[in-house]
Coordinates of C-alpha atoms in Angstrom, one line a residue:
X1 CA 2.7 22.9 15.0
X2 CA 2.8 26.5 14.2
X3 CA 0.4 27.3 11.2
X4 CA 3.1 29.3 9.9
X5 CA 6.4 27.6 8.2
X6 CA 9.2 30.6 6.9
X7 CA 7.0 33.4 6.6
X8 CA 4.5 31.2 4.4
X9 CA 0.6 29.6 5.4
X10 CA 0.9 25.6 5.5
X11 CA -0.8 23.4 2.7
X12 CA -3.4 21.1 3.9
X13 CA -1.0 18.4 2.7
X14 CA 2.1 19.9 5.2
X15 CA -0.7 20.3 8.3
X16 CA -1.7 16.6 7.6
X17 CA 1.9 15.3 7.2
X18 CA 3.3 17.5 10.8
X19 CA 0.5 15.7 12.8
X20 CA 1.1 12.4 11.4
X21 CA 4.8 12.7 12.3
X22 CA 4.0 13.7 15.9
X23 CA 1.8 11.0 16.4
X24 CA 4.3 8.6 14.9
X25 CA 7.1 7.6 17.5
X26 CA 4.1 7.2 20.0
X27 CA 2.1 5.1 17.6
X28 CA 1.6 1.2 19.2
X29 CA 1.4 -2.0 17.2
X30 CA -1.9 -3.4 15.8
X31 CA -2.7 -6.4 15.9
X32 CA -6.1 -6.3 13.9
X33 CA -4.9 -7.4 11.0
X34 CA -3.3 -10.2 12.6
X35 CA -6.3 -11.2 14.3
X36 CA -8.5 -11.4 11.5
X37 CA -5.9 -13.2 9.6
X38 CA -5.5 -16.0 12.2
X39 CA -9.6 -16.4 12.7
X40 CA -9.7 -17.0 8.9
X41 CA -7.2 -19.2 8.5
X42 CA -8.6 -21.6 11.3
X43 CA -12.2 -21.2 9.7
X44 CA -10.9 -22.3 6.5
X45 CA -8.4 -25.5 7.3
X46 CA -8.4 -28.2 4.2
X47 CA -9.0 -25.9 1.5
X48 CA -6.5 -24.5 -1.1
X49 CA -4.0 -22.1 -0.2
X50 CA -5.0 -20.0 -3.0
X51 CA -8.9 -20.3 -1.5
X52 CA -7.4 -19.7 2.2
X53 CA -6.0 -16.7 1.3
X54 CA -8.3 -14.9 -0.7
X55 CA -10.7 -16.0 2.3
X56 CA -8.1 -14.2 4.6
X57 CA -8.1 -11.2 2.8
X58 CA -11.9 -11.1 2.3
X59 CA -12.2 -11.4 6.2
X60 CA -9.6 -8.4 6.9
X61 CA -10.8 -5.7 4.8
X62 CA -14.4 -6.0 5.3
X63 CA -13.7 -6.3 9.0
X64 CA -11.0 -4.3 10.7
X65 CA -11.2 -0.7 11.8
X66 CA -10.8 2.1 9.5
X67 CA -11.1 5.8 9.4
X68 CA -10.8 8.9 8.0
X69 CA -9.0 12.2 9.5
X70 CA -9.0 15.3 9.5
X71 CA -8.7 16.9 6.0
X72 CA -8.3 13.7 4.2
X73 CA -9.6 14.1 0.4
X74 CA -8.3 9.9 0.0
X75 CA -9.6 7.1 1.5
X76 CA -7.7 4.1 2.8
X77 CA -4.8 3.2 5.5
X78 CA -2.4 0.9 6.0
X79 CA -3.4 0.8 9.8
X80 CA -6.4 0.4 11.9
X81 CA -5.4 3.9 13.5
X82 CA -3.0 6.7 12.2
X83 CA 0.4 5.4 12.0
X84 CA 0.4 2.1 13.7
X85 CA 2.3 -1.1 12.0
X86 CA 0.0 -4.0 11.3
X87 CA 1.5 -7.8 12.1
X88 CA 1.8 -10.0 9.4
X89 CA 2.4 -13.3 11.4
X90 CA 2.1 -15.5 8.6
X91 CA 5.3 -14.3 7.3
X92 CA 7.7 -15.0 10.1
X93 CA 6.9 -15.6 13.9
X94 CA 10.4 -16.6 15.4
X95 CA 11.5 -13.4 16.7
X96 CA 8.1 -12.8 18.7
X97 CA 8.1 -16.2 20.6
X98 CA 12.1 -16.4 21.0
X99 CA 13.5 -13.0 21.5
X100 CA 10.4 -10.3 21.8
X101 CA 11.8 -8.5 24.8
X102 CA 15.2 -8.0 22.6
X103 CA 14.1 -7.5 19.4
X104 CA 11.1 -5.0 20.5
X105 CA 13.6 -2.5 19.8
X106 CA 11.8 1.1 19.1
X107 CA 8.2 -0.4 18.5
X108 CA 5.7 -0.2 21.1
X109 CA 2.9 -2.4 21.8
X110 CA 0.4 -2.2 24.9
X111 CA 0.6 -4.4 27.6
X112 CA -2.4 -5.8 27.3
X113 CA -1.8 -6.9 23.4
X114 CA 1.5 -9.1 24.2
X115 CA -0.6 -11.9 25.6
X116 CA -2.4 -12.3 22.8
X117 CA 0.8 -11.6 20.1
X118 CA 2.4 -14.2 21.3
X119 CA -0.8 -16.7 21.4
X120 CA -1.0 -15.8 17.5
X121 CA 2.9 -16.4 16.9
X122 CA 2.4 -19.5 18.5
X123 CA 0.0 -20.7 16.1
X124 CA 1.7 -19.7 12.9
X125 CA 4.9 -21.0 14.6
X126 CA 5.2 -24.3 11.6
X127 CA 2.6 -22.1 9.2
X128 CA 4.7 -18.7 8.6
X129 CA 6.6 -18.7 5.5
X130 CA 9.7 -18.7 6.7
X131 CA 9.3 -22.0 8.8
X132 CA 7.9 -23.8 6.0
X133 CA 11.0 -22.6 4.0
X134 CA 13.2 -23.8 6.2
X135 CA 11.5 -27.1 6.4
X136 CA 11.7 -27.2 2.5
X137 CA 15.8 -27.1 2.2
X138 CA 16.4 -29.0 5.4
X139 CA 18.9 -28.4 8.3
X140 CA 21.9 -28.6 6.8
X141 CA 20.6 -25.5 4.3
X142 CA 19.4 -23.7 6.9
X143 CA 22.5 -23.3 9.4
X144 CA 24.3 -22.5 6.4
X145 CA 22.3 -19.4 6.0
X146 CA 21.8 -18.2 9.4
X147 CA 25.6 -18.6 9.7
X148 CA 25.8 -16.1 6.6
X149 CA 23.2 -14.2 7.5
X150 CA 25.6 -12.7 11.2
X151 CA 24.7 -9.5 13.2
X152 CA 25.1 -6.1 11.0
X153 CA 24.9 -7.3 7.5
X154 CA 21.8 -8.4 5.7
X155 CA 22.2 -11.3 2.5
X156 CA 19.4 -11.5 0.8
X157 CA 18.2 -15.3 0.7
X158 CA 15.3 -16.9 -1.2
X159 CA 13.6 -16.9 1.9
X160 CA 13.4 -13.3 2.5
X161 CA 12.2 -13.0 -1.0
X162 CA 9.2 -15.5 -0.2
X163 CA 8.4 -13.2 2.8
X164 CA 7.3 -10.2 1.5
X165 CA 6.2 -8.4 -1.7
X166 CA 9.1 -7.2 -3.6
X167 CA 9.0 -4.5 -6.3
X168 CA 10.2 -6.1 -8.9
X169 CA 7.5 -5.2 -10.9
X170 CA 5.1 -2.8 -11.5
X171 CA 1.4 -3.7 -10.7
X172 CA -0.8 -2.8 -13.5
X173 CA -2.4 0.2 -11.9
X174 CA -3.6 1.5 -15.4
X175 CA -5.5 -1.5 -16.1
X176 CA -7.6 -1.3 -12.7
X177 CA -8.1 2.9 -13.3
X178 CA -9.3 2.2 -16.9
X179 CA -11.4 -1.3 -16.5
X180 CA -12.7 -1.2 -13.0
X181 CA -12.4 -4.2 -10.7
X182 CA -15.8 -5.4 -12.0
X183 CA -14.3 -4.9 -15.2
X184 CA -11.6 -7.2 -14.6
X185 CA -13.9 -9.4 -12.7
X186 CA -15.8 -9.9 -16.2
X187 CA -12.2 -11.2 -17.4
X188 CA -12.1 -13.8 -14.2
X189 CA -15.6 -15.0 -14.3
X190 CA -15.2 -15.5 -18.4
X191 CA -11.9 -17.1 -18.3
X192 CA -14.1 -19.3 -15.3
X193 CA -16.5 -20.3 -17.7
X194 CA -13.8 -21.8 -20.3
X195 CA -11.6 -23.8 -17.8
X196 CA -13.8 -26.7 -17.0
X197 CA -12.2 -29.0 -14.5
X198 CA -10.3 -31.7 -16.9
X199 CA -7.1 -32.8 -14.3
X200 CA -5.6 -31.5 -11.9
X201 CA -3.9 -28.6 -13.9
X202 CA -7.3 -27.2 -14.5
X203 CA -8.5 -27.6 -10.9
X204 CA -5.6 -25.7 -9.9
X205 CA -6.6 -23.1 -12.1
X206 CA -10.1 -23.0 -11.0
X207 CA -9.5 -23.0 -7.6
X208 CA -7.1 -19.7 -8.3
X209 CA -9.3 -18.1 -10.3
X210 CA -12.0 -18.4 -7.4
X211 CA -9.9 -17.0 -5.0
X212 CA -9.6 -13.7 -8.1
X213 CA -13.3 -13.5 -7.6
X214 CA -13.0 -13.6 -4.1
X215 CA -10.5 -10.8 -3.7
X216 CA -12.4 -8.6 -6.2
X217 CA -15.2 -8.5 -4.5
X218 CA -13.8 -8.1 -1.2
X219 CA -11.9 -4.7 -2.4
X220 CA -14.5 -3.1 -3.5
X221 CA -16.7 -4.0 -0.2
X222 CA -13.6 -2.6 1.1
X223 CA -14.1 0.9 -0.7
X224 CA -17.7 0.8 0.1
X225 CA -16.8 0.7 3.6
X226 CA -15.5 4.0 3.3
X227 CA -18.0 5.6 1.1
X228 CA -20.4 4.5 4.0
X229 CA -18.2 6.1 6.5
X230 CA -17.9 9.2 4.9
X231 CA -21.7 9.8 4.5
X232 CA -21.8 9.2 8.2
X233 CA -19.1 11.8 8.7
X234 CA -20.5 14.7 6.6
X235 CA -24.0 14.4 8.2
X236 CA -22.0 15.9 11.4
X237 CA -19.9 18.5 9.4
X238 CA -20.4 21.7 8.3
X239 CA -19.4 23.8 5.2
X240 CA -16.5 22.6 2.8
X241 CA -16.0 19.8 4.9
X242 CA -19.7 18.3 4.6
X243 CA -19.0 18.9 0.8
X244 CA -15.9 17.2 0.4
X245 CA -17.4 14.1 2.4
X246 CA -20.2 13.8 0.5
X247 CA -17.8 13.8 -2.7
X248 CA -15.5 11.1 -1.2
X249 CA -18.7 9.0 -0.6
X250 CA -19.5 9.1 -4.1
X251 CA -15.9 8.9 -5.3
X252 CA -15.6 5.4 -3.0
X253 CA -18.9 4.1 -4.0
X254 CA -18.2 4.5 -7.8
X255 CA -14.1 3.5 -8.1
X256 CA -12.7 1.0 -7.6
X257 CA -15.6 -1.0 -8.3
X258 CA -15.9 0.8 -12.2
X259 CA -13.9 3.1 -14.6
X260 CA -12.1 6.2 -13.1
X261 CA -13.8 9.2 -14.6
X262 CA -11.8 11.5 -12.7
X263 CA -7.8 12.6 -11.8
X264 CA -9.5 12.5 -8.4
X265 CA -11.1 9.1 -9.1
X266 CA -8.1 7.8 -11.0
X267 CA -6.0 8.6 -7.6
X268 CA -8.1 6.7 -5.2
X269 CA -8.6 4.2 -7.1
X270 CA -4.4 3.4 -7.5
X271 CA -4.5 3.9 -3.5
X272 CA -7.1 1.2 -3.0
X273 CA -5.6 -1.4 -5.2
X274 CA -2.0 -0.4 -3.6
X275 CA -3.5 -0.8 0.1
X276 CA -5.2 -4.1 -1.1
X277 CA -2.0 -5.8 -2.0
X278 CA -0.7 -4.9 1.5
X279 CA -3.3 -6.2 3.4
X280 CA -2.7 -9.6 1.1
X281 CA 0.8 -10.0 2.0
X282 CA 3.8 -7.4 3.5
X283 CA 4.6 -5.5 0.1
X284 CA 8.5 -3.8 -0.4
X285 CA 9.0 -1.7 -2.9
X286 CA 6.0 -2.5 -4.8
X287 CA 5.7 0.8 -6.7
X288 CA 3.3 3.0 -8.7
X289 CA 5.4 3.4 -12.2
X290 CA 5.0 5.8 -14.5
X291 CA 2.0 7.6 -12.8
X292 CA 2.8 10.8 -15.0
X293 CA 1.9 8.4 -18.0
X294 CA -0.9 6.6 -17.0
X295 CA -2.9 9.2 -14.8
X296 CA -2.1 12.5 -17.5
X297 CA -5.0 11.8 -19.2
X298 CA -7.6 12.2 -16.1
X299 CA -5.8 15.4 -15.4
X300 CA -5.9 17.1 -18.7
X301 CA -9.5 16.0 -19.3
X302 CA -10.7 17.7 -16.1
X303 CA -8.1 21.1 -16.7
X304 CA -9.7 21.4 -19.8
X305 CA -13.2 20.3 -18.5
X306 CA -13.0 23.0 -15.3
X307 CA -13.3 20.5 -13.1
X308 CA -10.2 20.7 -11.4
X309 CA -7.6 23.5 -11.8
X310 CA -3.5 22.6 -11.0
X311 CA -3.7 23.6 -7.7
X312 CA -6.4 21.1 -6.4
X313 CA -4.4 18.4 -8.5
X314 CA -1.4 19.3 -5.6
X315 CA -3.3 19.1 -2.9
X316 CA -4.0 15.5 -4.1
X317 CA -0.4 14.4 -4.8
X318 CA 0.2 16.4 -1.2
X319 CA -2.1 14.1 0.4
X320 CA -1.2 10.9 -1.7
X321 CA 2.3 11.5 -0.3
X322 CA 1.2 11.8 3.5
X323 CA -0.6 8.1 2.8
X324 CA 1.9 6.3 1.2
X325 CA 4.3 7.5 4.1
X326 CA 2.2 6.4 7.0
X327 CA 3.4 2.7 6.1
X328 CA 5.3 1.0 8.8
X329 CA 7.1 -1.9 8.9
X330 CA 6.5 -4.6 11.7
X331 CA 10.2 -6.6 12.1
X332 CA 12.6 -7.4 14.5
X333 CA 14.8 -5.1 15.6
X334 CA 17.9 -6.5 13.9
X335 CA 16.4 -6.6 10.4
X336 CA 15.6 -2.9 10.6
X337 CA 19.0 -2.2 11.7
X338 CA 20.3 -4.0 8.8
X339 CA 18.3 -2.8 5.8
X340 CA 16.8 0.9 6.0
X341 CA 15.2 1.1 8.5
X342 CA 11.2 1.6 7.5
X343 CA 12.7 2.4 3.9
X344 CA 10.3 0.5 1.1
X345 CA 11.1 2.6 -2.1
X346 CA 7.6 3.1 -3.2
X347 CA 8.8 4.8 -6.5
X348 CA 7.6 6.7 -9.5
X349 CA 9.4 7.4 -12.5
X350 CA 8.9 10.8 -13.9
X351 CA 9.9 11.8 -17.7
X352 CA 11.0 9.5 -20.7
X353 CA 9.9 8.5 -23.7
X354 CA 6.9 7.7 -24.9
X355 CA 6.2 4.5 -27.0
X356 CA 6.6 6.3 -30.0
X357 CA 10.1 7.8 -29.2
X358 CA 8.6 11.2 -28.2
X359 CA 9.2 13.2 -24.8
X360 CA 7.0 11.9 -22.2
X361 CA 7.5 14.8 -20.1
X362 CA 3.9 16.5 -19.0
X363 CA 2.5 18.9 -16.5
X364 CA 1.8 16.1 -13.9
X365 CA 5.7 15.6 -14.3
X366 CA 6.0 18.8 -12.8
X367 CA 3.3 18.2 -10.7
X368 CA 4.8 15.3 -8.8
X369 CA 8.0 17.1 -7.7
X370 CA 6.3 19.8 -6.7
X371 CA 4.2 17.8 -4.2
X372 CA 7.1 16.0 -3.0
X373 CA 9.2 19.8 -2.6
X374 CA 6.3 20.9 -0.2
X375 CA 5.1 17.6 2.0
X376 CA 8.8 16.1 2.6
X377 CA 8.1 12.5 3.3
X378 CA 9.8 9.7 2.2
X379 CA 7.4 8.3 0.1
X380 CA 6.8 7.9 -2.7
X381 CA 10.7 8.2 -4.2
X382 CA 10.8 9.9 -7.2
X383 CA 12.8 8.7 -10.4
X384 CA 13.4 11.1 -13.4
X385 CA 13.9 9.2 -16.8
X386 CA 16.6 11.5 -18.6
X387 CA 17.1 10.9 -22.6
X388 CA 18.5 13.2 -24.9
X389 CA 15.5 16.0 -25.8
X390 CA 14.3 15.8 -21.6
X391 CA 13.6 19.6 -21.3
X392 CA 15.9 21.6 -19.6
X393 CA 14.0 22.8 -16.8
X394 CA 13.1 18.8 -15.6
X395 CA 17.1 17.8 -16.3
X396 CA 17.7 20.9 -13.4
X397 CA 15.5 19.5 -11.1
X398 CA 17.0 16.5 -11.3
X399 CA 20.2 17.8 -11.0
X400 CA 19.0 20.3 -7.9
X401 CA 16.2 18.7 -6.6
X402 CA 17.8 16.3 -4.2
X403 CA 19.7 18.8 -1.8
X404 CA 16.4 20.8 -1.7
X405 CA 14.6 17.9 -0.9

């Protein structure tokens, strides 16, 4: 990729997001997640789902692979390696041990990894969600659907929906930037300490916050994974690079574990929490909100602070951007063809009102479409809220933006 792009020197964000395409249609399957999954859940047989899975999760992001490339300022990937598609088998195995050689479709996978795909399909074959939905309506149910459900069009069913995230709400991303995991952590372990184990109501509820505990714990062992990593990367670099590795370190040792004191802390923390629900289950269109609302504050403490000037803050969104877009989706090749393809409307919303009735509009409003007008990947989607007094100059990028972008 040439380093020059119409007459103009390449952001770090644009070099980042040109190598990550190129490696992309090559890119195989993983199946580390899937693995690590599968060992867990046979480890942890007879306990509560709730238990198993927090188990699960503990197990996959303190063990498999991760990494750091090139220029990265963020920590954190959906994949063991750059651009892969991790399995979530415990969502939906039929396609894999009934039509894998037809429903490959444009996904790759290495020779030596079928073997062992289709051992692990095998084993979730009555366990994947969508089995044990099936199971749950009956037969009759079930024929009925798949008889709706033809070649070319998709119908959403209930079952879909209990096989993946859906975005149907907004995680509270705000909450984790301003508390801290071990902040919320205190809230778990407190609200432990008041449910004592009465029927089986408040079992239930012990057992699930247990598994909260669990899951905390595990993310932030998962950040400290990287700030570890790091360290060991910037005692072989040089220059800027040894700098900005040794600052990542720090950043991932400190957040998400405690409050963000940082824009730059505030950021990785929402990508860590974000990354953590996908490792939990296959997430769609779970999205970041109003991140012009909830981050503004980080950013205008540290303009005004000189700890970070506007065009640092870009190079963040930049590389935020090139993350969120290396997310692929794992499905048979019918189901992509239906939908949108590798489409998962990661969205923010940009603009409105705040509580008060007032503008909502801020720099970082403008900051966002900036980032999005210089590293052109799909995600995340970007949603202006228009009212009445929206300035002028935001109401004509929404009008231009989208043929520009």
């Amino acid at each position: 990729m040439a380093e020059e792009m119409e007459g103009r020197q390449l952001t770090r964000g644009q070099r980042l997001w040109y190598r990550l395409i190129e490696i992309r249609q090559n890119a195989p399957i993983s199946l580390e997640r899937a693995k690590l999954l599968t060992a867990s859940w046979r480890e942890t047989e007879g306990l509560p789902v709730c238990l198993r899975r927090a188990k699960a999760f503990e197990k996959v992001v303190t063990e498999i692979p991760i990494y750091i490339e090139d220029e990265e300022l963020l920590c954190g990937h959906y994949g063991s390696w750059p651009m892969v598609a991790e399995w979530h088998p415990e969502l939906g195995v039929e396609w894999v041990l009934e039509r894998f050689e037809s429903e490959l479709g444009s996904l790759k996978i290495r020779s030596e990894d079928i073997p062992l795909m289709k051992e692990i399909a095998q084993y979730w074959k009555d366990k994947a969600a969508d089995a044990c939905y099936f199971r749950y309506i009956g037969n009759e149910e079930e024929q009925r659907i798949r008889m709706l459900d033809y070649h070319g069009t998709l119908i959403r069913h209930l079952y879909q929906e209990c096989c993946r995230g859906q975005g149907w709400c907004v995680p509270d991303y705000a909450k984790a930037i301003r508390k801290g995991l071990l902040g919320i952590l205190a809230e778990v372990q407190e609200e432990i300490q008041t449910t004592p184990v009465r029927d089986e109501a408040s079992r239930d509820k012990r057992f699930f916050l247990e598994a909260l505990t669990i899951v905390i714990r595990a993310g932030i062992r998962y950040a400290r994974r990287h700030a570890e990593l790091a360290r060991e990367l910037a005692r072989g670099a040089q220059g800027q690079r040894k700098a900005e590795l040794e600052q990542m370190a720090e950043i991932c040792e400190w957040v998400p574990a405690n409050p963000a004191r940082t824009f730059w802390e505030a950021l990785q923390t929402l990508w860590f929490c974000h990354l953590m629900m996908f490792f939990d289950y296959l997430e769609n269109g779970v999205s970041p909100g109003r991140v012009d609302q909830y981050l503004y504050p980080y950013y205008k403490r540290d303009i005004e602070q000189g700890r970070l000037t506007r065009e640092q803050a870009l190079e963040l969104l930049e590389l935020l951007r090139c993350h969120y877009s290396c997310y692929r989706l794992l499905a048979e090749a019918s189901l992509q063809e239906k939908g949108s393809g590798e489409a998962n409307w990661f969205n923010c919303v940009l603009g409105g009102l705040t509580p008060d009735g007032q503008d909502a509009t801020n720099e970082l409003s403008y900051l966002w479409l900036e980032a999005a007008e210089r590293v052109r990947s799909p995600h995340p989607t970007l949603s202006i809220r228009v009212h009445e007094n929206t300035p002028e100059e935001l109401s004509l990028i929404h009008i231009s933006e989208p043929t520009r972008l």
